Short mmCIF file of C-alpha atoms in Angstrom, two decimals:
data_model
loop_
_atom_site.label_atom_id
_atom_site.label_comp_id
_atom_site.label_asym_id
_atom_site.label_seq_id
_atom_site.Cartn_x
_atom_site.Cartn_y
_atom_site.Cartn_z
CA MET A 898 12.27 -9.69 -64.47
CA ASP A 899 9.43 -12.12 -65.11
CA LEU A 900 9.44 -15.10 -62.80
CA VAL A 901 8.80 -18.50 -64.32
CA ALA A 902 6.49 -20.85 -62.43
CA GLY A 903 8.05 -23.90 -60.83
CA THR A 904 6.41 -26.93 -62.41
CA PRO A 905 5.88 -29.72 -59.85
CA VAL A 906 7.99 -32.74 -60.70
CA PHE A 907 9.00 -35.90 -58.88
CA LEU A 908 12.58 -36.73 -57.97
CA GLU A 909 12.52 -40.06 -59.81
CA GLU A 910 11.64 -38.19 -63.01
CA ILE A 911 14.63 -35.91 -62.60
CA VAL A 912 16.96 -38.84 -61.94
CA ALA A 913 15.62 -40.79 -64.92
CA ARG A 914 15.83 -37.90 -67.41
CA GLU A 915 18.38 -35.44 -66.05
CA SER A 916 19.28 -33.86 -69.37
CA ASP A 917 15.62 -33.15 -70.20
CA PHE A 918 15.17 -31.09 -67.05
CA ALA A 919 18.34 -29.01 -67.36
CA GLY A 920 17.43 -25.30 -67.33
CA GLN A 921 13.84 -25.86 -66.27
CA SER A 922 12.12 -24.15 -63.37
CA VAL A 923 10.69 -26.87 -61.14
CA ARG A 924 9.14 -27.52 -57.74
CA VAL A 925 10.40 -30.62 -55.92
CA THR A 926 9.29 -32.23 -52.69
CA GLY A 927 11.17 -34.72 -50.59
CA THR A 928 12.65 -35.66 -47.25
CA LEU A 929 15.83 -33.94 -46.15
CA HIS A 930 18.57 -36.58 -46.06
CA SER A 931 21.48 -34.31 -45.17
CA TYR A 932 22.56 -30.68 -45.17
CA SER A 933 26.07 -29.28 -45.51
CA PRO A 934 26.48 -25.69 -44.19
CA ALA A 935 30.00 -25.51 -45.64
CA GLN A 936 28.83 -26.36 -49.16
CA GLU A 937 25.38 -24.76 -48.64
CA SER A 938 23.75 -27.77 -50.18
CA ALA A 939 21.06 -30.19 -49.11
CA VAL A 940 20.21 -33.67 -50.34
CA LEU A 941 16.53 -34.33 -50.88
CA VAL A 942 15.31 -37.92 -51.03
CA GLU A 943 12.00 -39.30 -52.25
CA GLY A 944 11.65 -43.04 -52.47
CA GLU A 945 14.75 -44.33 -54.23
CA SER A 946 15.76 -41.06 -55.84
CA ALA A 947 17.72 -38.10 -54.60
CA VAL A 948 18.62 -34.64 -55.82
CA VAL A 949 21.20 -32.17 -54.56
CA VAL A 950 19.78 -28.74 -53.79
CA ASP A 951 21.97 -25.63 -53.76
CA THR A 952 20.60 -23.51 -50.91
CA ARG A 953 22.90 -20.49 -51.00
CA LEU A 954 20.11 -18.21 -52.27
CA LEU A 955 17.70 -19.11 -49.49
CA GLY A 956 19.11 -17.15 -46.59
CA VAL A 957 18.64 -18.38 -43.07
CA VAL A 958 16.57 -21.57 -43.03
CA LYS A 959 16.57 -24.13 -40.24
CA TYR A 960 17.22 -27.57 -41.68
CA HIS A 961 16.17 -30.66 -39.78
CA VAL A 962 17.04 -34.07 -41.21
CA GLY A 963 13.93 -36.15 -41.72
CA GLN A 964 11.55 -33.26 -42.32
CA THR A 965 9.75 -32.87 -45.62
CA TYR A 966 10.84 -29.87 -47.65
CA GLN A 967 9.69 -28.29 -50.88
CA PHE A 968 12.01 -26.25 -53.06
CA ILE A 969 11.34 -24.12 -56.11
CA GLY A 970 14.24 -23.32 -58.39
CA VAL A 971 16.07 -24.00 -61.61
CA LEU A 972 17.79 -27.27 -62.44
CA SER A 973 21.23 -26.36 -63.71
CA PRO A 974 23.85 -28.65 -65.19
CA THR A 975 26.71 -29.41 -62.87
CA ALA A 976 29.90 -31.41 -63.05
CA ALA A 977 29.33 -34.95 -61.84
CA SER A 978 30.53 -35.22 -58.29
CA SER A 979 31.21 -38.28 -56.18
CA ASP A 980 31.43 -36.27 -52.95
CA ILE A 981 27.79 -36.72 -52.15
CA ALA A 982 26.82 -40.33 -51.51
CA VAL A 983 23.36 -41.44 -50.55
CA ASP A 984 22.90 -45.06 -49.54
CA ASP A 985 20.51 -47.26 -51.53
CA VAL A 986 19.20 -44.42 -53.70
CA ARG A 987 20.05 -43.02 -57.10
CA CYS A 988 21.21 -39.43 -56.96
CA ALA A 989 21.01 -37.05 -59.89
CA GLY A 990 24.62 -36.48 -60.86
CA THR A 991 24.56 -33.99 -63.72
CA VAL A 992 21.95 -31.49 -62.55
CA ARG A 993 21.60 -29.56 -59.33
CA LEU A 994 18.61 -27.56 -58.16
CA HIS A 995 19.46 -23.93 -57.47
CA ALA A 996 16.62 -23.17 -55.09
CA ARG A 997 15.14 -19.68 -54.76
CA VAL A 998 12.26 -20.70 -52.47
CA GLY A 999 12.31 -23.35 -49.76
CA ARG A 1000 9.75 -24.31 -47.17
CA VAL A 1001 8.87 -27.05 -44.71
CA VAL A 1002 5.83 -29.06 -45.75
CA ASP A 1003 5.61 -31.56 -42.90
CA GLY A 1004 2.18 -33.11 -42.87
CA LEU A 1005 1.73 -32.90 -46.64
CA ASP A 1006 -0.24 -35.93 -47.83
CA MET A 1007 2.22 -37.19 -50.46
CA VAL A 1008 -0.19 -39.77 -51.86
CA MET A 1009 -2.83 -37.11 -52.57
CA TYR A 1010 -0.14 -34.72 -53.79
CA ARG A 1011 1.07 -37.26 -56.35
CA ARG A 1012 -2.45 -38.09 -57.47
CA ALA A 1013 -3.28 -34.41 -57.85
CA ILE A 1014 -0.22 -33.80 -60.02
CA MET A 1015 -1.02 -36.81 -62.20
CA GLU A 1016 -4.57 -35.50 -62.63
CA LEU A 1017 -3.29 -32.06 -63.61
CA ARG A 1018 -0.94 -33.63 -66.14
CA ALA A 1019 -3.74 -35.74 -67.57
CA ALA A 1020 -5.76 -32.54 -68.06
CA ASP A 1021 -2.81 -30.86 -69.82
CA ILE A 1022 -2.51 -28.16 -67.19
CA LEU A 1023 1.05 -29.03 -66.10
CA MET B 1046 -8.29 -29.81 -71.73
CA ASN B 1047 -8.15 -26.40 -73.34
CA LEU B 1048 -10.61 -23.86 -71.94
CA GLN B 1049 -11.12 -22.16 -75.32
CA ASN B 1050 -12.24 -18.87 -73.83
CA ARG B 1051 -15.03 -17.12 -75.71
CA PRO B 1052 -16.46 -13.63 -75.17
CA CYS B 1053 -19.96 -13.47 -73.76
CA THR B 1054 -22.65 -12.74 -76.36
CA ARG B 1055 -25.20 -11.58 -73.80
CA PRO B 1056 -25.72 -7.81 -73.30
CA GLN B 1057 -23.78 -6.20 -70.47
CA THR B 1058 -26.99 -5.74 -68.43
CA GLU B 1059 -27.30 -9.54 -68.16
CA TRP B 1060 -23.76 -10.31 -67.02
CA GLY B 1061 -24.92 -10.34 -63.41
CA LEU B 1062 -27.04 -13.40 -64.15
CA ASP B 1063 -23.86 -15.48 -64.24
CA THR B 1064 -23.16 -16.80 -60.75
CA LEU B 1065 -19.43 -16.49 -61.30
CA PHE B 1066 -19.83 -12.73 -61.72
CA TRP B 1067 -20.48 -12.34 -57.98
CA VAL B 1068 -18.09 -14.84 -56.40
CA PRO B 1069 -14.30 -15.19 -56.54
CA ALA B 1070 -13.72 -17.71 -59.32
CA LYS B 1071 -11.32 -20.48 -58.33
CA LEU B 1072 -8.83 -20.56 -61.17
CA PHE B 1073 -5.29 -21.60 -61.98
CA ILE B 1074 -2.85 -18.75 -62.50
CA GLY B 1075 -1.98 -20.27 -65.85
CA ASP B 1076 -5.61 -19.84 -66.96
CA LEU B 1077 -5.66 -16.19 -65.88
CA ALA B 1078 -3.10 -15.37 -68.56
CA LYS B 1079 -5.58 -16.47 -71.26
CA LEU B 1080 -8.59 -14.44 -70.12
CA ILE B 1081 -10.39 -12.28 -72.66
CA SER B 1082 -10.90 -8.70 -71.52
CA ALA B 1083 -14.36 -7.17 -71.79
CA GLU B 1084 -12.92 -3.88 -73.03
CA PRO B 1085 -14.10 -1.44 -74.19
CA LEU B 1086 -17.29 -2.26 -72.25
CA SER B 1087 -15.42 -2.79 -68.98
CA SER B 1088 -11.77 -2.93 -68.01
CA THR B 1089 -12.35 -4.95 -64.85
CA VAL B 1090 -14.47 -7.76 -66.27
CA PHE B 1091 -13.11 -10.78 -68.12
CA PHE B 1092 -14.51 -13.69 -70.08
CA ILE B 1093 -13.47 -17.26 -69.50
CA GLY B 1094 -14.51 -20.67 -70.73
CA ASN B 1095 -17.85 -20.97 -72.43
CA GLN B 1096 -18.82 -17.27 -72.25
CA HIS B 1097 -18.64 -16.98 -68.46
CA VAL B 1098 -18.11 -13.57 -66.91
CA ILE B 1099 -15.81 -12.95 -63.93
CA LYS B 1100 -14.32 -10.00 -62.12
CA THR B 1101 -12.89 -11.51 -58.95
CA VAL B 1102 -10.75 -14.59 -58.49
CA GLU B 1103 -9.36 -16.82 -55.78
CA ILE B 1104 -5.86 -18.17 -56.24
CA VAL B 1105 -3.76 -20.40 -54.02
CA GLY B 1106 -0.02 -20.58 -54.31
CA ILE B 1107 3.40 -19.94 -52.83
CA VAL B 1108 4.84 -16.47 -52.34
CA VAL B 1109 8.03 -16.41 -54.42
CA SER B 1110 8.79 -12.70 -54.38
CA ILE B 1111 7.91 -9.70 -52.25
CA GLU B 1112 8.33 -6.08 -53.24
CA ARG B 1113 7.36 -3.09 -51.11
CA ARG B 1114 6.72 0.15 -52.92
CA ALA B 1115 7.09 3.03 -50.47
CA LEU B 1116 4.62 2.33 -47.66
CA LYS B 1117 1.51 2.27 -49.81
CA MET B 1118 1.54 -1.13 -51.42
CA ILE B 1119 3.12 -4.56 -51.27
CA TYR B 1120 3.53 -6.70 -54.38
CA TYR B 1121 3.49 -10.46 -53.90
CA GLN B 1122 4.41 -12.78 -56.76
CA VAL B 1123 2.41 -15.97 -56.25
CA ASP B 1124 3.31 -19.26 -57.93
CA ASP B 1125 0.84 -22.16 -58.02
CA GLY B 1126 2.80 -24.39 -60.36
CA THR B 1127 0.94 -23.30 -63.50
CA GLY B 1128 2.01 -19.66 -63.56
CA VAL B 1129 3.08 -16.61 -61.58
CA ILE B 1130 0.96 -13.51 -60.99
CA SER B 1131 1.33 -10.27 -59.07
CA CYS B 1132 -0.97 -9.74 -56.14
CA VAL B 1133 -1.13 -6.19 -54.81
CA GLN B 1134 -1.95 -5.37 -51.21
CA PHE B 1135 -2.73 -1.71 -50.56
CA THR B 1136 -1.92 -0.59 -47.06
CA THR B 1137 -4.28 1.44 -44.91
CA PRO B 1138 -3.36 4.93 -43.65
CA ALA B 1139 -2.98 3.47 -40.16
CA GLU B 1140 -0.51 0.86 -41.42
CA GLN B 1141 1.38 3.55 -43.35
CA ALA B 1142 1.66 5.66 -40.20
CA GLU B 1143 2.88 2.69 -38.13
CA PRO B 1144 4.90 0.42 -40.45
CA GLY B 1145 5.71 -1.91 -37.57
CA THR B 1146 2.07 -2.99 -37.31
CA LEU B 1147 1.91 -4.11 -40.93
CA GLU B 1148 1.67 -7.88 -41.21
CA CYS B 1149 3.42 -9.16 -44.27
CA TYR B 1150 3.78 -12.64 -45.68
CA GLY B 1151 7.20 -14.22 -46.17
CA ILE B 1152 8.78 -15.95 -49.14
CA GLY B 1153 7.70 -19.59 -49.11
CA ASP B 1154 4.36 -18.94 -47.42
CA SER B 1155 1.44 -20.77 -48.97
CA ILE B 1156 -1.40 -18.25 -49.26
CA CYS B 1157 -4.96 -18.05 -50.53
CA VAL B 1158 -5.76 -14.71 -52.16
CA ARG B 1159 -9.17 -13.35 -53.13
CA GLY B 1160 -9.42 -10.14 -55.08
CA ARG B 1161 -10.45 -8.37 -58.23
CA LEU B 1162 -8.59 -8.55 -61.49
CA ALA B 1163 -6.97 -5.46 -62.93
CA VAL B 1164 -4.62 -4.64 -65.77
CA TYR B 1165 -1.77 -2.28 -64.95
CA ARG B 1166 0.84 -1.46 -67.58
CA ASP B 1167 -0.32 -4.37 -69.72
CA GLN B 1168 0.17 -6.83 -66.86
CA LEU B 1169 -2.70 -8.68 -65.27
CA GLU B 1170 -2.68 -8.51 -61.49
CA VAL B 1171 -4.92 -9.28 -58.54
CA ILE B 1172 -5.88 -6.50 -56.15
CA ILE B 1173 -6.05 -8.28 -52.82
CA ARG B 1174 -9.33 -8.00 -50.90
CA GLU B 1175 -8.60 -10.76 -48.44
CA SER B 1176 -5.81 -13.27 -47.99
CA GLU B 1177 -4.71 -15.88 -45.52
CA ILE B 1178 -1.97 -18.43 -44.99
CA VAL B 1179 -3.02 -21.99 -45.77
CA ASP B 1180 -1.34 -25.32 -45.13
CA PRO B 1181 0.24 -27.37 -47.97
CA ASN B 1182 -2.64 -29.85 -48.09
CA HIS B 1183 -4.97 -26.94 -48.81
CA GLU B 1184 -2.97 -26.27 -51.96
CA THR B 1185 -3.46 -29.86 -53.13
CA LEU B 1186 -7.19 -29.52 -52.47
CA ALA B 1187 -7.22 -26.22 -54.33
CA TRP B 1188 -5.73 -27.87 -57.41
CA MET B 1189 -8.54 -30.42 -57.49
CA GLU B 1190 -11.20 -27.72 -56.98
CA ARG B 1191 -9.80 -25.74 -59.88
CA LEU B 1192 -9.66 -28.83 -62.04
CA SER B 1193 -13.36 -29.36 -61.39
CA MET B 1194 -14.07 -25.68 -62.08
CA ARG B 1195 -12.25 -25.96 -65.41
CA ARG B 1196 -14.50 -28.79 -66.50
CA PHE B 1197 -17.53 -26.66 -65.60
CA LEU B 1198 -16.23 -23.60 -67.43
CA ALA B 1199 -15.45 -25.57 -70.57
CA THR B 1200 -18.75 -27.44 -70.75
CA SER B 1201 -21.52 -25.32 -69.17
CA PRO B 1202 -22.28 -22.26 -71.31
CA PHE B 1203 -23.51 -18.86 -70.17
CA ALA B 1204 -25.03 -18.26 -73.54
CA ALA B 1205 -28.09 -16.20 -74.52
CA GLU B 1206 -31.40 -18.02 -74.09
CA GLN B 1207 -32.81 -19.32 -77.35
#
Protein backbone atom coordinates (compact mmCIF):
# COMPACT_ATOMS: atom_id res chain seq x y z
CA MET A 1 0.00 0.00 0.00
CA ASP A 2 1.46 3.34 -1.04
CA LEU A 3 1.14 6.01 1.61
CA VAL A 4 0.04 9.46 0.51
CA ALA A 5 1.86 12.44 2.00
CA GLY A 6 -0.06 14.61 4.42
CA THR A 7 -0.18 18.09 2.92
CA PRO A 8 0.14 20.78 5.62
CA VAL A 9 -3.05 22.80 5.89
CA PHE A 10 -4.46 25.27 8.38
CA LEU A 11 -7.61 24.65 10.38
CA GLU A 12 -9.30 27.82 9.13
CA GLU A 13 -8.90 26.54 5.58
CA ILE A 14 -10.61 23.28 6.46
CA VAL A 15 -13.47 25.08 8.20
CA ALA A 16 -13.92 27.50 5.30
CA ARG A 17 -13.90 24.84 2.55
CA GLU A 18 -14.86 21.55 4.19
CA SER A 19 -16.16 19.87 1.06
CA ASP A 20 -12.96 20.63 -0.88
CA PHE A 21 -10.84 18.77 1.66
CA ALA A 22 -13.00 15.66 1.95
CA GLY A 23 -10.90 12.58 1.15
CA GLN A 24 -7.59 14.42 1.22
CA SER A 25 -4.55 13.39 3.22
CA VAL A 26 -3.52 16.36 5.34
CA ARG A 27 -1.29 17.43 8.21
CA VAL A 28 -2.89 19.75 10.76
CA THR A 29 -1.44 21.55 13.75
CA GLY A 30 -3.29 23.05 16.66
CA THR A 31 -3.85 23.25 20.38
CA LEU A 32 -5.69 20.42 22.07
CA HIS A 33 -9.00 21.81 23.34
CA SER A 34 -10.49 18.58 24.66
CA TYR A 35 -10.18 14.81 24.40
CA SER A 36 -12.89 12.19 24.87
CA PRO A 37 -11.58 8.68 25.69
CA ALA A 38 -15.08 7.23 25.28
CA GLN A 39 -15.47 8.58 21.75
CA GLU A 40 -11.71 8.39 21.02
CA SER A 41 -11.81 11.85 19.56
CA ALA A 42 -9.95 15.07 20.17
CA VAL A 43 -10.81 18.65 19.31
CA LEU A 44 -7.97 20.68 17.85
CA VAL A 45 -8.19 24.46 17.91
CA GLU A 46 -6.15 27.04 16.03
CA GLY A 47 -7.22 30.64 16.30
CA GLU A 48 -10.96 30.72 15.71
CA SER A 49 -11.23 27.37 13.97
CA ALA A 50 -11.53 23.85 15.25
CA VAL A 51 -11.50 20.35 13.81
CA VAL A 52 -12.51 17.04 15.36
CA VAL A 53 -9.82 14.38 15.16
CA ASP A 54 -10.65 10.67 15.34
CA THR A 55 -7.79 9.13 17.31
CA ARG A 56 -8.79 5.47 17.42
CA LEU A 57 -5.95 4.46 15.08
CA LEU A 58 -3.25 6.11 17.16
CA GLY A 59 -2.88 3.66 20.01
CA VAL A 60 -1.76 4.84 23.40
CA VAL A 61 -1.03 8.58 23.33
CA LYS A 62 -1.04 10.84 26.37
CA TYR A 63 -3.27 13.84 25.71
CA HIS A 64 -2.81 17.02 27.69
CA VAL A 65 -5.22 19.90 27.11
CA GLY A 66 -3.37 23.01 26.06
CA GLN A 67 -0.46 21.27 24.37
CA THR A 68 0.20 21.70 20.68
CA TYR A 69 -0.37 18.60 18.60
CA GLN A 70 0.16 17.69 14.98
CA PHE A 71 -1.87 15.00 13.26
CA ILE A 72 -1.52 13.39 9.85
CA GLY A 73 -4.53 11.64 8.40
CA VAL A 74 -7.41 11.68 5.98
CA LEU A 75 -10.33 14.09 6.18
CA SER A 76 -13.45 11.99 5.82
CA PRO A 77 -17.03 13.17 5.52
CA THR A 78 -19.07 12.70 8.64
CA ALA A 79 -22.63 13.35 9.69
CA ALA A 80 -22.97 16.79 11.21
CA SER A 81 -22.99 16.46 14.96
CA SER A 82 -23.97 18.95 17.61
CA ASP A 83 -22.43 16.90 20.42
CA ILE A 84 -19.13 18.67 20.21
CA ALA A 85 -19.33 22.35 21.11
CA VAL A 86 -16.36 24.65 21.20
CA ASP A 87 -16.89 28.14 22.58
CA ASP A 88 -16.19 31.15 20.35
CA VAL A 89 -14.74 29.09 17.49
CA ARG A 90 -16.09 27.61 14.29
CA CYS A 91 -15.82 23.84 14.21
CA ALA A 92 -15.75 21.82 11.01
CA GLY A 93 -19.05 19.96 11.04
CA THR A 94 -19.04 17.78 7.93
CA VAL A 95 -15.50 16.42 7.91
CA ARG A 96 -13.48 14.65 10.56
CA LEU A 97 -9.78 13.89 10.51
CA HIS A 98 -9.04 10.19 10.85
CA ALA A 99 -5.51 10.47 12.17
CA ARG A 100 -2.89 7.80 11.54
CA VAL A 101 0.03 9.75 13.04
CA GLY A 102 -0.07 12.09 16.02
CA ARG A 103 2.68 13.85 17.90
CA VAL A 104 3.29 16.62 20.39
CA VAL A 105 4.94 19.68 18.86
CA ASP A 106 5.18 21.96 21.87
CA GLY A 107 7.66 24.71 21.16
CA LEU A 108 6.92 24.81 17.44
CA ASP A 109 7.22 28.40 16.22
CA MET A 110 3.77 28.73 14.61
CA VAL A 111 4.55 32.08 13.00
CA MET A 112 7.56 30.65 11.17
CA TYR A 113 5.64 27.46 10.42
CA ARG A 114 2.87 29.44 8.72
CA ARG A 115 5.32 31.59 6.79
CA ALA A 116 7.21 28.51 5.63
CA ILE A 117 4.03 26.87 4.35
CA MET A 118 2.98 30.03 2.53
CA GLU A 119 6.44 30.18 0.91
CA LEU A 120 6.19 26.55 -0.18
CA ARG A 121 2.76 27.20 -1.66
CA ALA A 122 4.04 30.27 -3.49
CA ALA A 123 6.77 28.09 -5.02
CA ASP A 124 4.19 25.48 -6.11
CA ILE A 125 5.71 22.78 -3.95
CA LEU A 126 2.63 22.19 -1.77
CA MET B 1 8.77 26.65 -9.63
CA ASN B 2 9.31 23.51 -11.64
CA LEU B 3 12.81 22.04 -11.40
CA GLN B 4 12.78 20.78 -15.01
CA ASN B 5 15.39 18.11 -14.42
CA ARG B 6 17.85 17.62 -17.26
CA PRO B 7 20.50 14.92 -17.69
CA CYS B 8 24.09 16.04 -17.37
CA THR B 9 25.87 16.48 -20.71
CA ARG B 10 29.35 16.28 -19.20
CA PRO B 11 31.28 12.98 -19.45
CA GLN B 12 31.05 10.65 -16.46
CA THR B 13 34.68 11.36 -15.52
CA GLU B 14 33.72 14.99 -14.76
CA TRP B 15 30.70 14.32 -12.57
CA GLY B 16 32.87 14.66 -9.47
CA LEU B 17 33.44 18.32 -10.31
CA ASP B 18 29.88 19.04 -9.17
CA THR B 19 29.92 19.87 -5.47
CA LEU B 20 26.57 18.18 -4.97
CA PHE B 21 28.09 14.88 -6.05
CA TRP B 22 30.01 14.62 -2.77
CA VAL B 23 27.53 15.98 -0.21
CA PRO B 24 24.03 14.87 0.79
CA ALA B 25 21.75 17.08 -1.29
CA LYS B 26 18.99 18.70 0.75
CA LEU B 27 15.86 17.93 -1.21
CA PHE B 28 12.11 17.58 -0.81
CA ILE B 29 10.80 14.03 -1.05
CA GLY B 30 8.42 15.23 -3.74
CA ASP B 31 11.41 16.25 -5.88
CA LEU B 32 13.08 12.85 -5.44
CA ALA B 33 10.25 11.23 -7.37
CA LYS B 34 11.18 13.28 -10.46
CA LEU B 35 14.91 12.49 -10.55
CA ILE B 36 16.43 11.28 -13.80
CA SER B 37 18.49 8.12 -13.42
CA ALA B 38 21.98 8.03 -14.89
CA GLU B 39 21.47 4.48 -16.16
CA PRO B 40 22.98 2.72 -17.96
CA LEU B 41 26.13 4.61 -16.91
CA SER B 42 25.35 4.28 -13.20
CA SER B 43 22.40 2.99 -11.22
CA THR B 44 23.21 4.96 -8.09
CA VAL B 45 23.65 8.42 -9.61
CA PHE B 46 20.80 10.75 -10.50
CA PHE B 47 20.39 14.04 -12.31
CA ILE B 48 18.42 16.93 -10.92
CA GLY B 49 17.75 20.53 -11.85
CA ASN B 50 20.04 22.14 -14.37
CA GLN B 51 22.25 19.07 -15.04
CA HIS B 52 23.40 18.60 -11.45
CA VAL B 53 24.62 15.19 -10.35
CA ILE B 54 23.77 13.64 -6.98
CA LYS B 55 24.07 10.28 -5.29
CA THR B 56 23.30 11.02 -1.66
CA VAL B 57 20.49 13.04 -0.14
CA GLU B 58 19.36 14.47 3.16
CA ILE B 59 15.65 14.41 3.93
CA VAL B 60 13.74 15.60 6.98
CA GLY B 61 10.29 14.36 7.79
CA ILE B 62 7.98 12.42 10.06
CA VAL B 63 8.08 8.65 10.40
CA VAL B 64 4.62 7.46 9.33
CA SER B 65 5.26 3.74 9.01
CA ILE B 66 7.77 1.22 10.32
CA GLU B 67 8.34 -2.25 8.95
CA ARG B 68 10.92 -4.72 10.23
CA ARG B 69 12.03 -7.42 7.85
CA ALA B 70 13.49 -10.30 9.82
CA LEU B 71 16.33 -8.83 11.89
CA LYS B 72 18.35 -7.51 8.98
CA MET B 73 16.62 -4.32 7.99
CA ILE B 74 14.09 -1.76 9.10
CA TYR B 75 11.99 0.18 6.61
CA TYR B 76 10.86 3.65 7.62
CA GLN B 77 8.32 5.56 5.53
CA VAL B 78 9.14 9.24 5.94
CA ASP B 79 6.66 12.01 5.11
CA ASP B 80 7.80 15.63 4.76
CA GLY B 81 4.54 17.03 3.45
CA THR B 82 5.56 16.84 -0.22
CA GLY B 83 5.86 13.08 -0.53
CA VAL B 84 6.61 9.78 1.19
CA ILE B 85 9.75 7.70 0.66
CA SER B 86 11.17 4.49 2.08
CA CYS B 87 14.33 4.76 4.13
CA VAL B 88 16.13 1.49 4.79
CA GLN B 89 18.29 0.91 7.84
CA PHE B 90 20.46 -2.20 7.67
CA THR B 91 21.27 -3.66 11.05
CA THR B 92 24.74 -4.72 12.09
CA PRO B 93 25.55 -8.35 13.01
CA ALA B 94 25.82 -7.27 16.65
CA GLU B 95 22.33 -5.75 16.56
CA GLN B 96 20.99 -8.88 14.86
CA ALA B 97 22.49 -11.05 17.59
CA GLU B 98 21.04 -8.84 20.36
CA PRO B 99 17.72 -7.42 19.08
CA GLY B 100 17.12 -5.68 22.39
CA THR B 101 20.04 -3.32 21.77
CA LEU B 102 18.63 -2.08 18.47
CA GLU B 103 17.44 1.50 18.72
CA CYS B 104 14.47 2.13 16.51
CA TYR B 105 12.48 5.26 15.82
CA GLY B 106 8.77 5.45 16.56
CA ILE B 107 5.82 6.56 14.47
CA GLY B 108 5.51 10.33 14.75
CA ASP B 109 9.22 10.94 15.30
CA SER B 110 10.66 13.79 13.29
CA ILE B 111 13.95 12.55 11.81
CA CYS B 112 16.74 13.76 9.58
CA VAL B 113 18.09 11.03 7.29
CA ARG B 114 21.25 11.10 5.19
CA GLY B 115 21.97 8.29 2.79
CA ARG B 116 22.48 7.17 -0.76
CA LEU B 117 19.73 6.74 -3.29
CA ALA B 118 18.92 3.33 -4.66
CA VAL B 119 16.22 1.78 -6.81
CA TYR B 120 14.80 -1.51 -5.59
CA ARG B 121 11.94 -3.17 -7.46
CA ASP B 122 11.26 0.04 -9.37
CA GLN B 123 10.89 2.02 -6.15
CA LEU B 124 13.29 4.77 -5.17
CA GLU B 125 14.54 4.47 -1.61
CA VAL B 126 17.19 5.92 0.66
CA ILE B 127 19.77 3.62 2.22
CA ILE B 128 20.37 5.22 5.60
CA ARG B 129 23.97 6.14 6.44
CA GLU B 130 23.15 8.32 9.40
CA SER B 131 19.97 9.56 11.00
CA GLU B 132 18.89 11.48 14.06
CA ILE B 133 15.75 12.78 15.73
CA VAL B 134 15.19 16.50 15.23
CA ASP B 135 12.75 18.91 16.83
CA PRO B 136 9.74 20.31 14.91
CA ASN B 137 11.37 23.70 14.36
CA HIS B 138 14.20 21.92 12.56
CA GLU B 139 11.66 20.66 10.04
CA THR B 140 10.47 24.20 9.35
CA LEU B 141 14.09 25.28 8.87
CA ALA B 142 14.66 22.30 6.59
CA TRP B 143 11.79 23.37 4.35
CA MET B 144 13.35 26.81 3.87
CA GLU B 145 16.80 25.30 3.18
CA ARG B 146 15.32 23.04 0.53
CA LEU B 147 13.43 25.92 -1.00
CA SER B 148 16.71 27.79 -1.36
CA MET B 149 18.40 24.68 -2.78
CA ARG B 150 15.63 24.37 -5.37
CA ARG B 151 16.27 27.88 -6.61
CA PHE B 152 19.97 27.03 -6.94
CA LEU B 153 19.31 23.76 -8.77
CA ALA B 154 16.93 25.41 -11.22
CA THR B 155 19.12 28.39 -12.05
CA SER B 156 22.80 27.42 -11.66
CA PRO B 157 23.85 24.97 -14.36
CA PHE B 158 26.49 22.24 -14.16
CA ALA B 159 26.96 22.39 -17.88
CA ALA B 160 30.06 21.68 -19.99
CA GLU B 161 32.47 24.60 -20.24
CA GLN B 162 32.21 26.45 -23.53
